[in-house]
């Protein structure tokens, strides 16, 4: 099939014309800290995996150097066997400090498939700063690897004062924090946290931890723990299968204190996106729910966020089962979520949590866990869980129909041939629920997703697009969706140069100064993440694990949350909510296009003088 789309003329082979649950391309994590190689095996769909390559060629490279369409996909397969050599662009010389080893690479993988959004670039891998103690990975089937999208010598050092030396000055009203971004003015990092801050003894004397995540660089992760805690037990909860699992096992080998727990993923194309830390201290217990993978690129120049719980103290011995519950039933819901893994490795943790006092929690937990649910179980997970919480604990406002809904995400699944299939029907019905009002107004829906220009001019440049895995195969089937899109970078101040990997959903007042609710989550805009109704709406099917927290004003004794306009520098006392992007959202202009990761961008160089040529 050949078609003229907004993206130019594309030849799409028949393999792309399948149903919406086609697995997207997926780039995978390193087999070990020296990085794994591309896998020769292909995903069930037989779709080739794109290799995003920052070409060292001049920006005015002749178009003939760009393969497109199905040829590109053949070339992609070929290049996995014989990848292009990377040379760093002259403009980078001297700018970057980290030297990668010669076999640095970033790998493609098989995927278990997934719905579009399910899979992404486990792509932005980087090398650990120090040579890893890990043994060399088994020589892969493919001898050479494609280069890292970041190339060699990419990372710049954090400044001396990047990490907190004393208990950081944090606004603990909402306990919502952004990640520190290397290369921004200091003011934009106030009140922000790096993973090393989070794991520092300032927050507690760590005994053991669990890391739930999608993508891991185990050697890098271990380095983020302070030396005095580095050999304490860590349990990794992941969703990798087969080759990907073997690579994770391999990565973990040098660290006897690190154990693995594979989350069951019995429904096709599901992924383990949940990002959570459970931290057990001498002093108590803490939970973090976040958006960053455990890889360096995710903590470098991206906008990411987290909710950090208060320190939960141990309950007095012999406390009843029901003790330590919060007004938001966070304890019950966290135990429910953990129970859904049915993993023996989590049993001790479930018991430990039971023995702690979580009563100070003011947020609601919203999880997704794979399955087909009926009856009252339909409201346990995904968007029907959000709908239930909004129904029970939020309130109608005057002129409700003019209170916009905003969704902001870093990847997009297949949503069908038109908006009625899922977005405007079931998902919008959830997002527009406000208390028990029977009015069903149709407020504005603003979707915030980076445009090509946002990515091009970002701190990372085009390689930021490796974490925005919206594929051309998905995009071209839903051009209708793009009319909802708003820029990530609404202005040109500080924070907006760091591309989002954060996902947020909210309801604002017509003038964008008040919030009726706010959600931070791992869930992208996809049916796999949020769930989709089936069987005449008597069943909901969820493919992936996701986790987020919902802020409702009623749990803070407020009517609405004021929006903290221009939240940087973050103040430790503001009662305003620090929405991590500019409001009001700016609609795409007629020239703007959403970032699509597997097509070339060669007309204009990025902030590092490079172009983007997926092969
Ligand atoms: C992730 C994984 C994935 C697709 C998208 C994402 C994303 C992730 N398969 O953007 O969050 O967990 O990082």
Coordinates of C-alpha atoms and ligand atoms in Angstrom, one line a residue:
X1 CA 0.0 0.0 0.0
X2 CA 1.3 3.4 -0.8
X3 CA -0.3 6.5 0.6
X4 CA 0.2 10.2 0.8
X5 CA -0.1 11.2 4.3
X6 CA 0.8 14.3 6.2
X7 CA 4.1 12.6 6.7
X8 CA 4.9 12.4 3.0
X9 CA 4.6 9.5 0.7
X10 CA 5.1 6.2 2.4
X11 CA 5.1 2.7 1.1
X12 CA 3.6 0.4 3.7
X13 CA 3.9 -3.2 3.2
X14 CA 1.0 -5.5 4.0
X15 CA 2.5 -6.6 7.2
X16 CA 1.6 -3.2 8.6
X17 CA -2.0 -3.5 7.8
X18 CA -2.8 -5.8 10.6
X19 CA -5.0 -5.0 13.5
X20 CA -4.2 -2.5 16.0
X21 CA -2.4 -4.8 18.4
X22 CA 0.6 -5.1 16.3
X23 CA 3.7 -5.0 18.3
X24 CA 5.6 -1.9 17.7
X25 CA 9.2 -1.7 17.2
X26 CA 11.2 -2.1 20.3
X27 CA 14.7 -1.3 21.2
X28 CA 16.0 -3.1 24.1
X29 CA 18.3 -2.7 27.0
X30 CA 21.9 -3.9 27.2
X31 CA 22.6 -7.5 28.0
X32 CA 25.0 -6.2 30.5
X33 CA 26.8 -3.0 31.2
X34 CA 28.8 -3.4 28.0
X35 CA 25.6 -3.4 26.2
X36 CA 24.0 -6.2 24.3
X37 CA 23.8 -6.6 20.7
X38 CA 20.8 -6.5 18.4
X39 CA 18.8 -9.6 18.3
X40 CA 18.5 -11.5 15.1
X41 CA 15.3 -12.9 16.1
X42 CA 12.2 -11.0 15.1
X43 CA 9.0 -10.2 16.8
X44 CA 5.9 -12.2 16.1
X45 CA 4.6 -9.6 13.6
X46 CA 7.8 -9.9 11.6
X47 CA 8.0 -6.2 11.7
X48 CA 11.6 -5.0 11.6
X49 CA 12.9 -3.1 14.4
X50 CA 13.9 0.4 13.6
X51 CA 17.4 1.5 14.5
X52 CA 17.5 5.1 15.1
X53 CA 20.8 6.4 14.0
X54 CA 22.2 9.8 14.4
X55 CA 24.1 10.1 11.2
X56 CA 27.3 11.9 11.2
X57 CA 26.6 13.2 7.7
X58 CA 26.2 16.8 7.0
X59 CA 22.7 18.1 7.4
X60 CA 22.3 18.6 3.7
X61 CA 22.8 14.9 3.1
X62 CA 21.4 14.0 -0.3
X63 CA 17.9 12.5 0.0
X64 CA 19.3 9.5 -1.7
X65 CA 21.0 8.6 1.6
X66 CA 17.7 8.1 3.2
X67 CA 15.8 5.0 2.8
X68 CA 12.1 5.2 3.3
X69 CA 9.1 3.1 3.5
X70 CA 9.3 -0.6 3.2
X71 CA 12.8 -0.3 1.8
X72 CA 13.7 1.4 5.0
X73 CA 12.4 -1.5 6.9
X74 CA 14.3 -3.9 4.8
X75 CA 17.3 -1.7 5.3
X76 CA 16.7 -1.7 9.0
X77 CA 16.8 -5.5 9.0
X78 CA 19.9 -5.4 7.0
X79 CA 21.5 -2.8 9.2
X80 CA 21.0 -5.0 12.2
X81 CA 23.3 -7.4 10.6
X82 CA 25.6 -4.8 9.3
X83 CA 25.1 -1.6 11.1
X84 CA 26.4 1.7 10.0
X85 CA 29.5 2.9 11.8
X86 CA 29.0 5.9 13.9
X87 CA 31.3 8.8 14.0
X88 CA 30.6 11.6 16.3
X89 CA 29.8 14.8 14.7
X90 CA 32.6 17.3 14.8
X91 CA 30.4 19.7 16.6
X92 CA 30.4 17.4 19.6
X93 CA 34.1 17.3 20.0
X94 CA 35.1 18.4 23.4
X95 CA 31.6 19.0 24.6
X96 CA 31.0 15.7 26.0
X97 CA 33.0 14.0 28.6
X98 CA 31.9 10.4 28.9
X99 CA 33.9 8.0 26.9
X100 CA 32.1 4.9 25.9
X101 CA 33.9 1.7 25.2
X102 CA 34.2 0.7 21.6
X103 CA 31.6 -2.0 21.7
X104 CA 29.0 0.4 23.0
X105 CA 25.8 -0.2 21.3
X106 CA 22.2 -0.2 21.8
X107 CA 20.2 -3.1 21.0
X108 CA 17.1 -4.1 19.3
X109 CA 15.2 -6.9 20.6
X110 CA 12.6 -9.3 20.0
X111 CA 9.5 -8.2 21.6
X112 CA 6.7 -10.1 22.9
X113 CA 4.7 -7.9 20.8
X114 CA 2.5 -5.4 22.2
X115 CA 0.2 -2.9 21.4
X116 CA 2.0 0.0 19.9
X117 CA 2.7 1.7 23.0
X118 CA 3.6 -1.3 24.8
X119 CA 7.0 -1.3 23.4
X120 CA 9.4 1.4 23.2
X121 CA 12.9 2.2 22.9
X122 CA 14.6 0.5 25.6
X123 CA 16.9 2.4 23.5
X124 CA 18.6 5.2 25.2
X125 CA 21.0 3.1 27.0
X126 CA 24.3 4.5 28.0
X127 CA 27.3 3.0 29.5
X128 CA 28.0 3.2 33.2
X129 CA 30.6 5.7 34.2
X130 CA 33.0 3.1 35.5
X131 CA 34.0 -0.1 33.8
X132 CA 31.5 -2.6 35.0
X133 CA 32.6 -5.5 37.1
X134 CA 30.3 -7.7 35.0
X135 CA 31.8 -10.3 32.7
X136 CA 31.5 -9.8 29.0
X137 CA 28.2 -10.7 27.6
X138 CA 28.1 -13.8 25.5
X139 CA 29.0 -12.9 22.0
X140 CA 25.8 -12.3 20.2
X141 CA 24.7 -13.7 17.0
X142 CA 25.4 -10.4 15.4
X143 CA 29.0 -9.2 15.8
X144 CA 28.5 -5.5 15.3
X145 CA 26.0 -3.3 16.8
X146 CA 24.4 -0.1 15.8
X147 CA 25.7 2.9 17.7
X148 CA 24.0 4.5 20.6
X149 CA 21.6 7.2 19.6
X150 CA 23.5 9.3 22.0
X151 CA 26.8 8.3 20.4
X152 CA 30.1 8.2 22.2
X153 CA 31.2 11.0 24.5
X154 CA 27.6 12.1 24.9
X155 CA 27.0 12.7 28.6
X156 CA 28.1 15.8 30.4
X157 CA 28.8 15.7 34.0
X158 CA 26.4 17.0 36.6
X159 CA 27.7 20.1 38.4
X160 CA 29.4 19.7 41.8
X161 CA 26.3 20.9 43.6
X162 CA 23.9 18.7 41.6
X163 CA 23.3 16.4 44.5
X164 CA 21.7 17.3 47.8
X165 CA 24.2 17.6 50.6
X166 CA 21.6 18.1 53.3
X167 CA 18.0 17.3 53.6
X168 CA 16.7 18.9 50.4
X169 CA 14.3 21.8 50.6
X170 CA 11.3 20.1 49.3
X171 CA 7.7 21.2 49.2
X172 CA 6.0 18.4 51.1
X173 CA 2.4 19.5 50.5
X174 CA 2.0 17.3 47.4
X175 CA 5.2 15.3 47.6
X176 CA 5.2 15.5 43.8
X177 CA 8.8 16.1 42.5
X178 CA 10.5 16.3 39.2
X179 CA 13.8 14.8 38.3
X180 CA 16.9 16.9 38.1
X181 CA 17.9 17.8 34.5
X182 CA 21.6 18.1 33.7
X183 CA 22.4 21.3 31.8
X184 CA 19.5 23.5 33.0
X185 CA 19.8 26.7 35.0
X186 CA 19.9 25.9 38.7
X187 CA 16.5 27.5 39.3
X188 CA 14.8 24.8 37.3
X189 CA 16.3 22.1 39.4
X190 CA 15.3 23.5 42.8
X191 CA 13.1 21.0 44.6
X192 CA 14.0 18.4 42.0
X193 CA 15.6 15.0 42.8
X194 CA 18.1 12.7 41.2
X195 CA 18.0 9.0 41.9
X196 CA 21.1 9.4 44.0
X197 CA 19.3 11.9 46.2
X198 CA 16.3 9.5 46.5
X199 CA 18.5 6.6 47.7
X200 CA 20.8 8.8 49.9
X201 CA 20.9 8.2 53.7
X202 CA 19.1 11.6 54.1
X203 CA 15.9 9.8 53.4
X204 CA 16.5 6.8 55.6
X205 CA 19.0 4.0 56.5
X206 CA 18.3 1.5 53.8
X207 CA 18.0 -2.2 54.7
X208 CA 16.4 -3.6 51.6
X209 CA 14.6 -2.4 48.5
X210 CA 12.4 -3.4 45.5
X211 CA 12.7 -1.8 42.1
X212 CA 9.7 -2.2 39.8
X213 CA 10.4 -1.1 36.3
X214 CA 10.5 -1.7 32.6
X215 CA 14.1 -1.0 31.6
X216 CA 17.1 -1.7 33.7
X217 CA 20.8 -1.1 33.5
X218 CA 21.7 -3.1 36.6
X219 CA 25.3 -1.9 37.0
X220 CA 24.3 1.7 36.7
X221 CA 21.4 1.2 39.1
X222 CA 23.7 -0.4 41.7
X223 CA 26.0 2.6 41.4
X224 CA 23.2 4.9 42.3
X225 CA 22.9 3.4 45.8
X226 CA 25.2 5.0 48.3
X227 CA 28.4 2.9 48.9
X228 CA 27.2 1.9 52.4
X229 CA 23.9 0.5 51.0
X230 CA 25.3 -1.0 47.8
X231 CA 25.3 -4.6 48.9
X232 CA 21.9 -4.6 50.5
X233 CA 19.3 -6.9 49.0
X234 CA 17.5 -5.5 45.9
X235 CA 14.6 -7.3 44.2
X236 CA 14.0 -6.3 40.6
X237 CA 10.4 -6.7 39.4
X238 CA 10.3 -6.8 35.6
X239 CA 8.3 -8.1 32.7
X240 CA 11.0 -9.5 30.4
X241 CA 10.7 -12.9 28.8
X242 CA 12.9 -15.1 26.8
X243 CA 16.0 -13.4 25.3
X244 CA 15.3 -10.1 27.1
X245 CA 15.0 -12.0 30.4
X246 CA 18.3 -13.9 29.6
X247 CA 20.0 -10.5 29.1
X248 CA 18.6 -9.2 32.4
X249 CA 19.9 -12.4 34.2
X250 CA 23.2 -11.8 32.6
X251 CA 23.4 -8.2 33.7
X252 CA 22.5 -9.2 37.2
X253 CA 25.1 -11.9 37.5
X254 CA 27.9 -9.7 39.0
X255 CA 25.6 -8.6 41.8
X256 CA 24.8 -11.4 44.2
X257 CA 22.5 -9.1 46.3
X258 CA 20.3 -8.4 43.3
X259 CA 17.5 -10.8 42.6
X260 CA 14.9 -11.0 39.9
X261 CA 11.1 -11.4 40.0
X262 CA 9.4 -11.8 36.6
X263 CA 5.9 -10.4 36.6
X264 CA 3.5 -12.7 34.7
X265 CA 2.3 -11.2 31.5
X266 CA -0.3 -13.7 30.1
X267 CA -2.1 -11.4 27.7
X268 CA -0.4 -10.7 24.4
X269 CA 1.4 -7.4 23.9
X270 CA 1.3 -6.5 27.6
X271 CA 4.3 -4.8 29.2
X272 CA 5.5 -4.2 32.8
X273 CA 5.6 -0.4 32.8
X274 CA 5.1 0.1 36.5
X275 CA 7.9 2.2 38.1
X276 CA 8.0 1.9 41.8
X277 CA 10.5 1.8 44.6
X278 CA 9.8 0.1 47.9
X279 CA 12.4 1.2 50.4
X280 CA 12.7 -0.5 53.8
X281 CA 14.7 1.4 56.3
X282 CA 15.9 1.0 59.9
X283 CA 13.5 3.9 60.5
X284 CA 10.4 2.6 58.6
X285 CA 9.3 2.2 55.0
X286 CA 8.8 4.4 52.0
X287 CA 7.2 4.1 48.6
X288 CA 8.1 6.0 45.4
X289 CA 5.9 5.9 42.3
X290 CA 7.7 7.4 39.4
X291 CA 8.1 7.6 35.6
X292 CA 11.8 7.0 35.0
X293 CA 13.4 3.8 33.9
X294 CA 16.5 2.6 35.7
X295 CA 18.8 3.7 33.0
X296 CA 21.0 6.7 32.9
X297 CA 19.3 8.4 30.0
X298 CA 16.1 8.5 31.9
X299 CA 17.7 10.6 34.7
X300 CA 19.7 12.9 32.5
X301 CA 17.8 15.4 30.3
X302 CA 14.2 14.3 30.4
X303 CA 11.2 15.7 32.3
X304 CA 10.2 12.9 34.7
X305 CA 8.2 13.0 37.9
X306 CA 7.5 11.1 41.0
X307 CA 5.4 10.9 44.1
X308 CA 7.5 10.2 47.2
X309 CA 5.6 8.9 50.2
X310 CA 6.2 10.2 53.7
X311 CA 8.4 8.0 55.9
X312 CA 5.9 5.3 57.1
X313 CA 6.7 4.3 60.7
X314 CA 6.4 0.7 61.9
X315 CA 3.1 0.0 63.6
X316 CA 3.3 -1.1 67.3
X317 CA 3.6 -4.9 67.5
X318 CA 0.4 -6.8 67.6
X319 CA -1.6 -4.0 65.8
X320 CA -4.8 -5.2 64.0
X321 CA -4.8 -6.0 60.3
X322 CA -6.8 -2.8 59.6
X323 CA -4.3 -0.5 61.3
X324 CA -2.2 2.1 59.4
X325 CA -4.8 2.8 56.7
X326 CA -5.0 6.2 55.1
X327 CA -8.2 8.2 54.3
X328 CA -7.5 7.3 50.7
X329 CA -7.2 3.5 51.4
X330 CA -3.7 3.6 50.0
X331 CA -2.5 0.7 52.2
X332 CA -5.3 -1.6 51.0
X333 CA -4.8 -0.6 47.4
X334 CA -1.1 -1.0 47.5
X335 CA -1.4 -4.5 49.0
X336 CA -4.1 -5.3 46.4
X337 CA -1.8 -4.2 43.6
X338 CA 1.2 -6.2 45.0
X339 CA -1.1 -9.2 45.5
X340 CA -2.1 -9.1 41.8
X341 CA 1.4 -10.3 40.9
X342 CA 0.8 -13.5 42.8
X343 CA 4.6 -13.6 43.2
X344 CA 6.1 -15.5 46.1
X345 CA 9.1 -13.1 46.0
X346 CA 6.8 -10.3 47.1
X347 CA 5.3 -12.1 50.1
X348 CA 7.7 -10.8 52.7
X349 CA 7.2 -7.3 51.4
X350 CA 3.5 -7.6 51.6
X351 CA 3.8 -8.6 55.2
X352 CA 6.3 -5.8 55.9
X353 CA 3.9 -3.2 54.5
X354 CA 1.1 -4.6 56.6
X355 CA 3.3 -3.9 59.6
X356 CA 3.7 -0.2 58.8
X357 CA 1.6 2.9 59.3
X358 CA 0.6 4.4 55.9
X359 CA -2.1 6.6 57.4
X360 CA -0.4 9.9 56.4
X361 CA -0.9 9.2 52.7
X362 CA -3.1 11.7 50.9
X363 CA -3.0 10.3 47.3
X364 CA -5.1 7.5 45.7
X365 CA -3.3 4.6 44.0
X366 CA -4.3 3.9 40.4
X367 CA -2.9 0.7 39.0
X368 CA -3.3 -1.5 36.0
X369 CA -2.6 -5.2 36.1
X370 CA -3.2 -7.5 33.2
X371 CA -6.4 -9.4 33.0
X372 CA -10.0 -9.5 31.9
X373 CA -12.3 -8.2 34.6
X374 CA -16.0 -8.4 35.2
X375 CA -18.5 -7.2 37.8
X376 CA -17.1 -5.1 40.6
X377 CA -13.6 -6.1 39.6
X378 CA -14.0 -3.8 36.5
X379 CA -13.4 -0.8 38.8
X380 CA -10.2 -2.1 40.3
X381 CA -7.8 -1.1 37.6
X382 CA -7.1 1.3 34.8
X383 CA -9.4 4.0 33.6
X384 CA -12.5 2.5 35.3
X385 CA -10.7 2.8 38.6
X386 CA -10.0 6.5 37.8
X387 CA -13.7 6.9 36.9
X388 CA -14.8 5.4 40.2
X389 CA -12.5 7.6 42.2
X390 CA -13.6 10.7 40.3
X391 CA -17.2 9.7 40.8
X392 CA -16.9 9.0 44.5
X393 CA -14.5 11.7 45.6
X394 CA -14.7 14.7 43.3
X395 CA -17.5 17.3 42.9
X396 CA -19.3 19.0 40.0
X397 CA -18.2 22.6 39.3
X398 CA -20.2 25.4 37.8
X399 CA -19.8 25.5 34.0
X400 CA -18.3 22.1 34.0
X401 CA -18.5 21.9 30.2
X402 CA -15.8 24.6 30.0
X403 CA -13.3 22.8 32.3
X404 CA -10.8 21.2 30.0
X405 CA -9.3 17.8 30.3
X406 CA -5.6 17.6 29.7
X407 CA -3.7 14.4 28.9
X408 CA 0.1 14.4 28.5
X409 CA 2.2 11.3 27.6
X410 CA 5.3 10.1 25.9
X411 CA 3.8 7.4 23.7
X412 CA 0.6 6.6 21.9
X413 CA -1.2 3.4 21.1
X414 CA -3.5 2.5 18.4
X415 CA -6.9 4.0 19.1
X416 CA -8.9 2.8 16.1
X417 CA -10.3 4.4 13.0
X418 CA -12.0 7.3 14.6
X419 CA -12.4 9.0 18.0
X420 CA -15.6 7.1 18.9
X421 CA -13.8 3.8 19.1
X422 CA -12.2 4.4 22.5
X423 CA -10.9 7.9 23.1
X424 CA -14.1 10.0 22.8
X425 CA -16.2 7.2 24.0
X426 CA -15.0 5.3 27.0
X427 CA -11.7 7.1 27.9
X428 CA -13.2 10.6 27.7
X429 CA -16.1 9.6 29.7
X430 CA -13.7 8.7 32.5
X431 CA -11.7 11.9 32.2
X432 CA -14.8 14.0 32.3
X433 CA -16.4 12.4 35.3
X434 CA -16.7 14.9 38.2
X435 CA -18.7 13.6 41.1
X436 CA -22.2 12.2 40.6
X437 CA -23.4 14.8 38.2
X438 CA -25.5 13.2 35.6
X439 CA -24.6 16.0 33.1
X440 CA -22.4 14.6 30.5
X441 CA -20.9 17.7 29.1
X442 CA -18.3 17.6 26.3
X443 CA -15.4 19.8 27.6
X444 CA -12.3 20.6 25.6
X445 CA -9.8 17.8 25.5
X446 CA -6.2 18.9 25.1
X447 CA -3.5 16.2 24.4
X448 CA 0.1 17.3 25.0
X449 CA 2.7 15.4 23.1
X450 CA 6.0 16.7 21.6
X451 CA 6.1 17.9 18.1
X452 CA 9.1 17.3 15.8
X453 CA 10.3 20.8 16.5
X454 CA 10.0 20.3 20.3
X455 CA 12.3 17.2 20.0
X456 CA 14.7 18.8 17.5
X457 CA 15.3 21.9 19.7
X458 CA 15.4 20.0 23.0
X459 CA 18.4 19.5 25.2
X460 CA 19.0 16.0 23.9
X461 CA 18.0 16.8 20.4
X462 CA 16.6 14.0 18.1
X463 CA 17.8 11.2 20.4
X464 CA 15.1 12.3 22.9
X465 CA 12.8 10.8 20.3
X466 CA 14.1 7.4 21.1
X467 CA 11.9 7.6 24.2
X468 CA 8.9 8.9 22.3
X469 CA 8.1 5.6 20.4
X470 CA 5.0 6.7 18.4
X471 CA 5.4 4.7 15.2
X472 CA 4.4 5.7 11.7
X473 CA 2.4 2.5 11.4
X474 CA 0.2 3.6 14.3
X475 CA 0.2 7.3 13.5
X476 CA -1.0 6.9 9.9
X477 CA -4.0 5.0 11.0
X478 CA -5.2 7.7 13.3
X479 CA -4.6 11.1 11.7
X480 CA -7.9 12.2 13.3
X481 CA -6.1 12.0 16.7
X482 CA -3.5 14.6 15.8
X483 CA -6.1 17.4 15.8
X484 CA -6.1 17.1 19.6
X485 CA -2.3 17.7 19.9
X486 CA -0.6 20.5 21.8
X487 CA 3.0 21.4 22.1
X488 CA 5.2 20.2 24.9
X489 CA 7.4 23.2 24.6
X490 CA 4.9 26.0 24.8
X491 CA 7.5 28.7 25.5
X492 CA 11.2 28.7 25.5
X493 CA 11.9 28.7 29.2
X494 CA 14.1 26.2 31.0
X495 CA 12.3 23.1 31.9
X496 CA 10.4 22.7 28.6
X497 CA 13.7 21.9 26.8
X498 CA 13.8 18.5 28.6
X499 CA 11.4 16.2 26.7
X500 CA 8.7 14.5 28.6
X501 CA 8.8 10.9 29.8
X502 CA 6.4 11.9 32.5
X503 CA 2.7 11.2 32.0
X504 CA 0.1 13.4 33.6
X505 CA -3.7 13.8 33.3
X506 CA -5.7 16.6 34.8
X507 CA -8.8 18.6 34.8
X508 CA -8.4 22.4 34.9
X509 CA -10.6 25.5 35.2
X510 CA -11.3 27.3 32.0
X511 CA -8.5 29.8 32.7
X512 CA -6.1 27.0 33.7
X513 CA -5.5 28.4 37.2
X514 CA -7.3 25.7 39.2
X515 CA -7.1 21.9 39.1
X516 CA -10.1 19.7 39.8
X517 CA -7.7 16.7 40.0
X518 CA -4.2 15.7 38.9
X519 CA -2.7 12.3 38.1
X520 CA 0.9 11.2 37.6
X521 CA 1.3 7.7 36.1
X522 CA 3.3 5.4 34.0
X523 CA 0.2 5.0 31.7
X524 CA 0.6 6.4 28.2
X525 CA -2.3 7.1 25.9
X526 CA -3.2 3.5 25.1
X527 CA -5.8 0.9 25.6
X528 CA -3.2 -1.6 26.7
X529 CA -2.4 0.7 29.6
X530 CA -5.8 2.0 30.6
X531 CA -8.0 -0.9 29.6
X532 CA -10.7 -1.3 27.0
X533 CA -14.3 -2.4 27.4
X534 CA -15.4 -5.6 25.7
X535 CA -18.4 -7.8 25.5
X536 CA -21.0 -5.1 25.4
X537 CA -19.3 -3.2 28.2
X538 CA -19.5 -6.1 30.7
X539 CA -15.8 -6.7 30.7
X540 CA -12.6 -4.7 30.7
X541 CA -9.4 -6.0 29.3
X542 CA -6.0 -4.6 30.5
X543 CA -2.8 -5.7 29.0
X544 CA -0.1 -4.0 31.0
X545 CA 1.1 -3.2 34.5
X546 CA 0.9 0.5 35.2
X547 CA 1.0 2.6 38.4
X548 CA 0.2 6.1 39.3
X549 CA -1.2 8.4 42.0
X550 CA -4.2 10.6 41.9
X551 CA -4.4 13.9 43.7
X552 CA -7.9 14.9 44.7
X553 CA -8.6 18.2 46.5
X554 CA -10.9 16.6 49.0
X555 CA -8.0 14.6 50.5
X556 CA -6.2 18.0 51.0
X557 CA -9.2 19.7 52.5
X558 CA -9.4 21.9 49.4
X559 CA -12.1 22.6 46.7
X560 CA -9.6 22.7 43.9
X561 CA -5.8 22.9 43.7
X562 CA -4.4 26.3 42.7
X563 CA -2.0 25.9 39.8
X564 CA 1.5 27.2 40.6
X565 CA 2.2 29.3 37.6
X566 CA 5.8 29.3 36.6
X567 CA 6.7 26.8 39.3
X568 CA 10.5 27.3 38.9
X569 CA 12.2 27.9 41.2
X570 CA 9.9 25.6 43.1
X571 CA 9.1 27.1 46.5
X572 CA 9.0 24.9 49.6
X573 CA 5.9 26.7 50.8
X574 CA 3.6 27.2 47.7
X575 CA 0.2 25.7 48.0
X576 CA 0.0 25.8 44.2
X577 CA 0.4 22.5 42.3
X578 CA 3.6 22.4 40.2
X579 CA 2.2 21.4 36.8
X580 CA 5.3 20.4 34.9
X581 CA 4.5 22.2 31.6
X582 CA 3.1 25.5 30.5
X583 CA -0.6 26.2 30.7
X584 CA -2.6 26.9 28.7
X585 CA -1.4 24.3 26.2
X586 CA -0.4 25.6 22.8
X587 CA -2.2 23.9 19.9
X588 CA 0.0 22.6 17.1
X589 CA 0.3 25.0 14.2
X590 CA -0.6 23.9 10.7
X591 CA 3.1 23.1 10.2
X592 CA 3.6 21.1 13.4
X593 CA 3.8 17.3 13.3
X594 CA 3.8 14.9 16.2
X595 CA 7.1 13.2 16.8
X596 CA 7.1 9.9 15.1
X597 CA 10.2 7.9 16.0
X598 CA 10.7 5.7 13.0
X599 CA 10.8 8.2 10.1
X600 CA 13.8 10.4 9.2
X601 CA 14.2 14.0 10.1
X602 CA 16.9 15.4 7.9
X603 CA 15.7 18.8 6.9
X604 CA 17.1 20.6 10.0
X605 CA 19.8 19.7 12.5
X606 CA 19.1 19.2 16.2
X607 CA 20.8 21.0 19.1
X608 CA 23.8 18.8 18.6
X609 CA 24.1 19.3 14.8
X610 CA 22.7 15.9 14.0
X611 CA 19.8 14.5 11.9
X612 CA 17.6 11.5 12.6
X613 CA 17.7 8.6 10.2
X614 CA 16.0 5.4 11.4
X615 CA 17.4 2.6 9.2
Ligands
LIG1 C1 8.5 2.9 29.5 C2 7.9 1.3 27.7 C3 7.3 1.0 26.4 C4 6.7 2.0 25.7 C5 6.6 3.3 26.2 C6 7.2 3.6 27.4 C7 7.1 5.0 27.9 C8 7.9 2.6 28.1 N1 7.3 -0.3 26.0 O1 7.2 5.9 27.2 O2 7.0 5.1 29.1 O3 8.2 2.2 30.4 O4 9.4 3.7 29.6

